[in-house]
Coordinates of C-alpha atoms and ligand atoms in Angstrom, one line a residue:
D1281 CA -249.2 -46.2 83.1
P1282 CA -252.3 -46.4 80.9
Y1283 CA -250.6 -44.0 78.4
A1284 CA -247.5 -46.2 77.9
D1285 CA -249.0 -47.7 74.7
D1286 CA -249.9 -44.3 73.1
P1287 CA -248.5 -43.8 69.6
I1288 CA -245.4 -41.8 68.6
R1289 CA -246.2 -38.3 67.6
H1290 CA -244.8 -35.8 65.1
P1291 CA -242.1 -33.5 66.7
A1292 CA -243.6 -30.3 65.1
L1293 CA -246.8 -30.5 67.1
K1294 CA -247.1 -28.0 70.0
V1295 CA -248.1 -30.2 73.0
N1296 CA -250.7 -28.8 75.4
S1297 CA -251.0 -31.9 77.5
Q1298 CA -248.9 -35.1 77.3
R1299 CA -251.3 -37.5 79.2
P1300 CA -253.9 -37.5 77.7
F1301 CA -252.2 -36.3 74.5
N1302 CA -253.4 -32.9 73.2
A1303 CA -251.5 -31.0 70.6
E1304 CA -251.8 -28.5 67.7
P1305 CA -249.7 -27.8 64.6
P1306 CA -247.8 -24.5 64.6
P1307 CA -249.7 -21.8 62.7
E1308 CA -247.3 -21.6 59.7
L1309 CA -247.7 -25.4 59.1
L1310 CA -251.5 -25.3 59.6
T1311 CA -252.1 -23.1 56.5
E1312 CA -249.2 -24.4 54.4
T1313 CA -251.5 -26.9 52.7
Y1314 CA -255.3 -26.9 52.2
I1315 CA -255.5 -30.5 53.5
T1316 CA -253.7 -31.0 56.8
P1317 CA -251.2 -33.9 56.6
N1318 CA -252.2 -36.7 59.0
P1319 CA -249.0 -36.4 61.2
I1320 CA -249.7 -32.8 62.1
F1321 CA -253.5 -32.9 62.3
F1322 CA -254.5 -31.5 65.7
T1323 CA -255.1 -34.1 68.4
R1324 CA -257.6 -33.9 71.2
N1325 CA -257.7 -37.0 73.4
H1326 CA -259.5 -37.2 76.7
L1327 CA -258.2 -40.6 77.6
P1328 CA -255.5 -43.1 76.6
V1329 CA -255.5 -44.2 73.0
P1330 CA -256.9 -47.7 72.7
N1331 CA -254.9 -50.2 70.6
L1332 CA -257.6 -52.0 68.6
D1333 CA -257.2 -55.1 66.4
P1334 CA -258.8 -54.5 63.0
D1335 CA -259.4 -58.2 62.6
T1336 CA -261.6 -58.6 65.7
Y1337 CA -263.0 -55.1 65.7
R1338 CA -266.8 -54.9 65.8
L1339 CA -269.1 -51.9 65.6
H1340 CA -272.4 -52.5 67.4
I1341 CA -275.4 -50.8 66.0
V1342 CA -278.4 -51.0 68.3
G1343 CA -281.6 -51.5 66.3
P1344 CA -285.0 -50.3 67.1
P1345 CA -287.0 -52.3 69.7
G1346 CA -287.8 -55.8 68.6
R1347 CA -285.0 -55.8 66.0
R1348 CA -281.7 -57.6 66.4
P1349 CA -278.6 -55.3 66.8
L1350 CA -276.0 -55.3 64.0
S1351 CA -272.5 -56.3 64.7
L1352 CA -270.3 -55.0 61.9
S1353 CA -266.7 -56.0 61.1
L1354 CA -264.5 -53.7 59.1
D1355 CA -265.2 -55.8 56.0
D1356 CA -269.0 -55.3 56.6
L1357 CA -268.5 -51.6 56.8
Y1358 CA -266.5 -51.6 53.5
K1359 CA -269.5 -53.1 51.8
F1360 CA -271.6 -50.0 52.2
P1361 CA -271.2 -47.4 49.5
K1362 CA -267.9 -45.5 50.1
H1363 CA -268.5 -41.8 50.6
E1364 CA -265.6 -39.3 50.5
I1365 CA -265.7 -35.7 51.6
T1366 CA -263.4 -32.9 52.8
V1367 CA -264.3 -31.8 56.3
T1368 CA -262.7 -29.4 58.8
V1369 CA -262.8 -30.5 62.4
Q1370 CA -262.6 -27.8 65.0
C1371 CA -262.5 -28.3 68.8
A1372 CA -264.9 -26.1 70.8
G1373 CA -261.8 -25.0 72.8
N1374 CA -259.9 -23.6 69.8
R1375 CA -258.4 -20.2 70.7
R1376 CA -259.2 -20.7 74.3
S1377 CA -255.9 -19.1 75.3
E1378 CA -257.3 -15.7 74.2
M1379 CA -260.3 -16.2 76.5
S1380 CA -258.1 -17.0 79.5
Q1381 CA -256.3 -13.7 78.9
V1382 CA -259.5 -11.9 79.8
K1383 CA -260.3 -14.0 82.9
E1384 CA -259.3 -17.5 84.0
V1385 CA -261.1 -20.4 82.4
R1386 CA -260.9 -24.1 82.9
G1387 CA -259.4 -26.0 80.0
L1388 CA -256.4 -26.7 77.7
E1389 CA -254.6 -23.6 76.5
W1390 CA -255.3 -24.0 72.7
R1391 CA -254.0 -21.3 70.5
T1392 CA -255.3 -21.1 66.9
G1393 CA -254.4 -24.7 65.9
A1394 CA -257.3 -26.8 67.4
I1395 CA -258.6 -27.1 63.9
S1396 CA -257.6 -29.1 60.9
T1397 CA -258.9 -30.4 57.5
A1398 CA -258.9 -33.8 55.9
R1399 CA -260.4 -35.9 53.2
W1400 CA -262.5 -38.5 55.1
A1401 CA -263.9 -41.7 53.6
G1402 CA -266.3 -44.2 55.0
A1403 CA -269.9 -45.4 55.1
R1404 CA -272.6 -42.9 55.5
L1405 CA -274.3 -43.2 58.9
C1406 CA -277.7 -42.9 57.3
D1407 CA -277.0 -46.1 55.2
V1408 CA -275.9 -48.0 58.3
L1409 CA -278.8 -46.9 60.4
A1410 CA -281.2 -47.8 57.6
K1411 CA -279.7 -51.3 57.4
A1412 CA -280.3 -51.7 61.2
G1413 CA -284.0 -50.8 60.6
H1414 CA -284.0 -47.3 61.9
Q1415 CA -286.4 -44.6 60.6
L1416 CA -287.0 -41.0 61.5
H1417 CA -289.2 -41.5 64.6
E1418 CA -290.1 -38.5 66.7
T1419 CA -289.7 -40.4 70.0
E1420 CA -286.2 -41.5 69.1
A1421 CA -284.5 -38.2 68.6
H1422 CA -280.8 -38.7 69.2
V1423 CA -278.0 -40.9 68.0
C1424 CA -275.5 -41.8 70.7
F1425 CA -271.9 -42.8 70.0
E1426 CA -269.6 -44.6 72.3
G1427 CA -265.8 -44.8 72.0
L1428 CA -263.6 -47.7 72.9
D1429 CA -261.3 -45.5 75.0
S1430 CA -262.2 -45.5 78.7
D1431 CA -261.0 -44.1 82.0
P1432 CA -259.9 -46.4 84.9
T1433 CA -263.5 -46.8 86.1
G1434 CA -264.4 -48.1 82.6
T1435 CA -266.4 -45.1 81.5
A1436 CA -266.1 -44.6 77.8
Y1437 CA -266.0 -41.3 75.8
G1438 CA -269.4 -40.6 74.4
A1439 CA -271.5 -38.0 72.6
S1440 CA -274.6 -37.7 70.5
I1441 CA -276.2 -35.8 67.6
P1442 CA -279.8 -35.3 66.7
L1443 CA -281.3 -38.2 64.7
A1444 CA -282.5 -35.9 62.0
R1445 CA -278.9 -35.0 61.1
A1446 CA -277.8 -38.6 61.3
M1447 CA -280.6 -39.7 58.9
D1448 CA -280.2 -36.9 56.5
P1449 CA -278.1 -38.0 53.5
E1450 CA -277.4 -34.4 52.7
A1451 CA -275.7 -34.0 56.1
E1452 CA -273.2 -36.6 55.0
V1453 CA -272.4 -37.9 58.5
L1454 CA -269.7 -40.6 58.1
L1455 CA -268.5 -43.7 59.9
A1456 CA -265.0 -42.9 58.5
Y1457 CA -262.3 -45.5 58.1
E1458 CA -259.9 -43.4 55.9
M1459 CA -258.2 -40.1 56.5
N1460 CA -256.4 -38.6 53.5
G1461 CA -256.4 -41.9 51.7
Q1462 CA -254.9 -43.8 54.6
P1463 CA -256.4 -46.0 57.3
L1464 CA -257.1 -43.6 60.3
P1465 CA -254.0 -43.0 62.4
R1466 CA -254.4 -44.3 66.0
D1467 CA -254.6 -40.8 67.4
H1468 CA -257.6 -40.0 65.1
G1469 CA -259.7 -43.0 65.9
F1470 CA -258.4 -46.2 64.2
P1471 CA -260.1 -48.1 62.9
V1472 CA -263.4 -46.2 62.7
R1473 CA -264.6 -42.7 63.9
V1474 CA -267.6 -40.6 63.3
V1475 CA -267.3 -37.4 61.2
V1476 CA -270.1 -35.0 61.6
P1477 CA -269.6 -32.2 59.0
G1478 CA -270.2 -28.7 60.3
V1479 CA -270.5 -29.8 63.9
V1480 CA -268.1 -29.3 66.9
G1481 CA -265.2 -31.8 67.1
A1482 CA -266.5 -33.3 70.4
R1483 CA -269.3 -35.2 68.4
H1484 CA -266.8 -36.8 66.0
V1485 CA -266.4 -39.8 68.3
K1486 CA -263.1 -41.8 67.7
W1487 CA -262.5 -45.5 68.2
L1488 CA -266.2 -46.0 67.7
G1489 CA -267.6 -49.0 69.4
K1490 CA -271.4 -48.5 69.6
V1491 CA -274.1 -46.5 67.9
S1492 CA -277.6 -46.4 69.5
V1493 CA -280.8 -44.4 68.9
G1494 CA -282.9 -43.1 71.7
P1495 CA -285.2 -40.5 73.0
E1496 CA -282.4 -38.7 75.0
E1497 CA -279.1 -37.1 74.3
S1498 CA -276.0 -39.2 75.4
Y1499 CA -275.6 -39.3 79.1
S1500 CA -271.9 -38.8 78.7
H1501 CA -270.1 -36.2 80.7
W1502 CA -268.9 -34.6 77.5
Q1503 CA -272.4 -34.2 76.2
R1504 CA -274.1 -33.1 79.4
R1505 CA -271.5 -31.5 81.6
D1506 CA -269.1 -30.0 79.1
Y1507 CA -269.1 -28.4 75.6
K1508 CA -271.9 -25.9 76.4
G1509 CA -271.8 -22.1 76.2
F1510 CA -272.8 -19.7 79.1
S1511 CA -273.2 -16.0 79.8
P1512 CA -270.0 -14.2 81.1
S1513 CA -271.9 -13.8 84.4
V1514 CA -272.0 -17.6 85.1
D1515 CA -269.3 -19.0 87.3
W1516 CA -268.5 -22.5 88.7
D1517 CA -270.7 -21.9 91.7
S1518 CA -273.8 -20.8 89.7
V1519 CA -273.4 -22.9 86.6
D1520 CA -276.4 -25.1 85.7
F1521 CA -275.3 -27.4 82.8
D1522 CA -278.8 -28.5 82.1
S1523 CA -279.8 -24.9 81.3
S1524 CA -277.8 -24.7 78.1
P1525 CA -278.0 -26.9 75.0
S1526 CA -275.0 -28.9 73.9
I1527 CA -272.9 -27.3 71.3
Q1528 CA -273.5 -28.8 67.8
E1529 CA -273.0 -26.4 64.8
L1530 CA -270.2 -24.0 65.5
P1531 CA -270.2 -20.2 64.8
V1532 CA -268.1 -18.5 62.1
Q1533 CA -264.4 -18.4 62.9
S1534 CA -261.2 -17.1 61.4
A1535 CA -257.6 -16.6 62.5
I1536 CA -254.3 -15.2 61.2
T1537 CA -251.5 -17.8 60.9
E1538 CA -248.8 -15.5 59.4
P1539 CA -247.2 -13.3 60.5
K1540 CA -247.0 -14.4 64.1
D1541 CA -247.7 -12.2 67.1
G1542 CA -244.5 -10.3 68.2
E1543 CA -242.8 -11.0 64.9
M1544 CA -240.7 -8.4 62.9
V1545 CA -241.9 -7.8 59.3
E1546 CA -240.1 -6.1 56.5
A1547 CA -241.1 -2.6 55.4
G1548 CA -242.6 -2.3 51.9
E1549 CA -245.1 -5.1 51.7
V1550 CA -246.7 -7.5 54.1
T1551 CA -248.3 -10.9 53.4
V1552 CA -251.0 -11.9 55.9
K1553 CA -252.3 -15.5 55.8
G1554 CA -255.0 -17.5 57.7
Y1555 CA -258.0 -19.7 57.7
A1556 CA -261.7 -19.1 57.9
W1557 CA -264.6 -21.6 58.5
S1558 CA -268.2 -21.7 59.7
G1559 CA -270.4 -24.5 61.1
G1560 CA -273.5 -26.1 59.7
G1561 CA -272.2 -26.1 56.1
R1562 CA -272.3 -22.3 55.8
A1563 CA -269.7 -21.1 53.4
V1564 CA -267.3 -18.3 54.2
I1565 CA -268.0 -15.6 51.7
R1566 CA -265.5 -13.0 52.7
V1567 CA -262.6 -12.3 55.0
D1568 CA -261.7 -8.7 56.0
V1569 CA -258.2 -7.8 57.2
S1570 CA -257.1 -4.6 58.9
L1571 CA -253.5 -3.5 59.5
D1572 CA -254.5 -0.7 61.9
G1573 CA -256.5 -2.5 64.6
G1574 CA -259.8 -2.3 62.7
L1575 CA -259.9 1.4 61.6
T1576 CA -259.6 0.5 57.9
W1577 CA -260.2 -2.8 56.1
Q1578 CA -259.1 -4.7 53.0
V1579 CA -260.7 -7.8 51.5
A1580 CA -258.5 -10.9 51.6
E1581 CA -258.2 -13.3 48.6
L1582 CA -259.8 -16.7 49.3
D1583 CA -258.6 -20.0 47.9
R1584 CA -260.4 -21.4 44.9
E1585 CA -261.6 -24.7 46.5
E1586 CA -265.1 -25.7 45.7
Q1587 CA -267.8 -24.6 48.1
R1588 CA -271.1 -26.6 47.8
P1589 CA -274.2 -24.6 48.8
R1590 CA -275.3 -25.6 52.3
K1591 CA -272.5 -28.2 52.4
A1592 CA -269.4 -26.1 52.8
W1593 CA -267.9 -28.4 55.3
A1594 CA -264.3 -27.3 54.9
W1595 CA -262.4 -24.2 55.7
R1596 CA -261.1 -21.5 53.3
L1597 CA -257.5 -20.4 53.4
W1598 CA -257.0 -16.8 52.6
Q1599 CA -254.2 -14.3 52.1
L1600 CA -253.7 -10.6 51.7
Q1601 CA -250.7 -8.9 50.2
A1602 CA -250.7 -5.2 51.1
P1603 CA -248.2 -2.3 51.2
V1604 CA -247.0 -1.3 54.7
P1605 CA -248.0 2.3 55.1
P1606 CA -244.8 4.3 55.0
G1607 CA -243.5 5.4 58.4
K1608 CA -245.4 2.7 60.3
K1609 CA -243.4 1.2 63.2
E1610 CA -245.9 -1.4 64.1
L1611 CA -249.0 -3.1 62.7
N1612 CA -252.1 -4.2 64.6
I1613 CA -253.3 -6.9 62.2
V1614 CA -256.9 -8.1 62.6
C1615 CA -259.1 -10.6 60.6
K1616 CA -262.8 -11.3 60.6
A1617 CA -264.8 -13.6 58.4
V1618 CA -268.4 -13.5 57.1
D1619 CA -270.4 -16.6 56.3
D1620 CA -273.2 -17.0 53.8
S1621 CA -275.9 -16.2 56.4
Y1622 CA -274.0 -13.0 57.0
N1623 CA -273.0 -14.1 60.4
V1624 CA -269.9 -12.2 61.7
Q1625 CA -267.4 -12.6 64.5
P1626 CA -267.6 -10.4 67.6
D1627 CA -264.9 -7.8 67.8
T1628 CA -263.7 -8.5 71.3
V1629 CA -263.5 -11.5 73.7
A1630 CA -264.9 -10.1 76.9
P1631 CA -268.6 -10.2 75.9
I1632 CA -268.4 -13.9 74.8
W1633 CA -266.1 -15.0 77.7
N1634 CA -267.5 -18.2 79.4
L1635 CA -266.1 -20.2 82.3
R1636 CA -265.2 -23.2 80.1
G1637 CA -263.5 -21.1 77.4
V1638 CA -265.4 -22.5 74.5
L1639 CA -266.7 -20.8 71.3
S1640 CA -263.8 -18.3 71.3
N1641 CA -264.3 -16.6 67.9
A1642 CA -263.6 -12.9 68.4
W1643 CA -261.6 -11.0 65.7
H1644 CA -258.2 -12.4 65.7
R1645 CA -255.4 -9.9 66.4
V1646 CA -251.7 -10.0 65.8
H1647 CA -249.3 -7.3 66.7
V1648 CA -246.0 -7.0 64.7
R1649 CA -243.2 -4.5 64.5
V1650 CA -241.9 -3.2 61.2
A1651 CA -238.2 -3.4 60.5
S1652 CA -236.7 0.0 59.7
Ligands
MTE240 N1 -263.6 -39.5 70.7 C1 -263.2 -40.3 71.6 N2 -263.5 -41.6 71.6 N3 -262.4 -39.8 72.7 C2 -262.0 -38.4 72.7 O1 -261.3 -38.0 73.6 N4 -262.3 -36.2 71.6 C3 -263.3 -35.4 70.9 C4 -263.5 -36.0 69.5 N5 -263.7 -37.4 69.6 C5 -262.5 -37.6 71.7 C6 -263.3 -38.2 70.6 C7 -262.9 -34.0 70.7 S1 -263.3 -33.0 72.0 C8 -262.4 -33.5 69.5 S2 -262.2 -31.9 69.3 C9 -262.1 -34.4 68.4 O2 -262.4 -35.8 68.7 C10 -260.7 -34.2 68.0 O3 -260.4 -35.1 66.9 P1 -258.9 -35.3 66.5 O4 -258.1 -35.7 67.7 O5 -258.9 -36.3 65.4 O6 -258.4 -34.0 65.9
MO241 MO1 -262.9 -30.9 71.4

């Protein structure tokens, strides 16, 4: 059993798949704290978790032609300036279960919890690439990452990002060795993972073994044959994965974490809580909440966490306390967020349905009954 050596996990996690391990925190824990505690941070593994020895660990950075590759130990990585930022990681499949209610999709049934936020610290990728001799060449347009996790045939997890993002100090791409002040937990990439702020989780390669620069995107299955969006009209017989770009920056997203669907709430006043986030460093500027399915709206209160212009890498938690209209027996609670490019979420799932169930960001809806 290649999974026999997987780490022990927190019992509060809702498990979507045991082997490989995939799990999300329950909604009420997800927004209890701004920073997600490591033990309940959502986990998305495609393969068994490797057990790496930090003393012999080496990260290979392939240099430009004619230059020797770098082989970096953990101590070598610690010598680069340490950079620390708060970043939200979201899987492209977050909220897929709502998409599969419209029509069957292939993928894990994530609810609203395939998203979490941590303080990440490590070396900036741009500093490490510069040390290896890389510059912004037009012919070498992508940075490919390879994990040290692999399937029985020896194929490793891999992904890539554009070189321009990797080389941009303002993009703050990290080779992270700390998560919330601790060494990375094994499930989250010990000893080193990539963190690509504002970009889909699939590019944040864990158990990082190799970084290379080349003219093409990664040839990994997960770069070329997965994590792409398609029209609702495309099915598994007609899909041409080469016709869509790989997902990088994610669209604006929000979800309600309290109350939960089907719950009974007290008459009088209701408290609605949730998260909102957008890709590419775009800040969430507003969250609208409706108690009547979208007929009337109220503006939620956002947390006071710092939002850096163009570098809003982390989510905003929000809440709304509102009177329950007298006589109401049920509430259809809806939320939708707006980012600083005034991007909005689509109101329903059907027009954005896609066969893989990715990019599920329609208005989030929760139906509750009112106690009488
Ligand atoms: N890196 C490796 N090596 N193997 C993986 O299976 N999964 C990716 C990414 N990095 C993965 C990986 C996906 S799809 C996501 S959403 C994030 O890791 C999840 O990161 P987390 O498990 O720390 O939340
Ligand atoms: Mo993912």
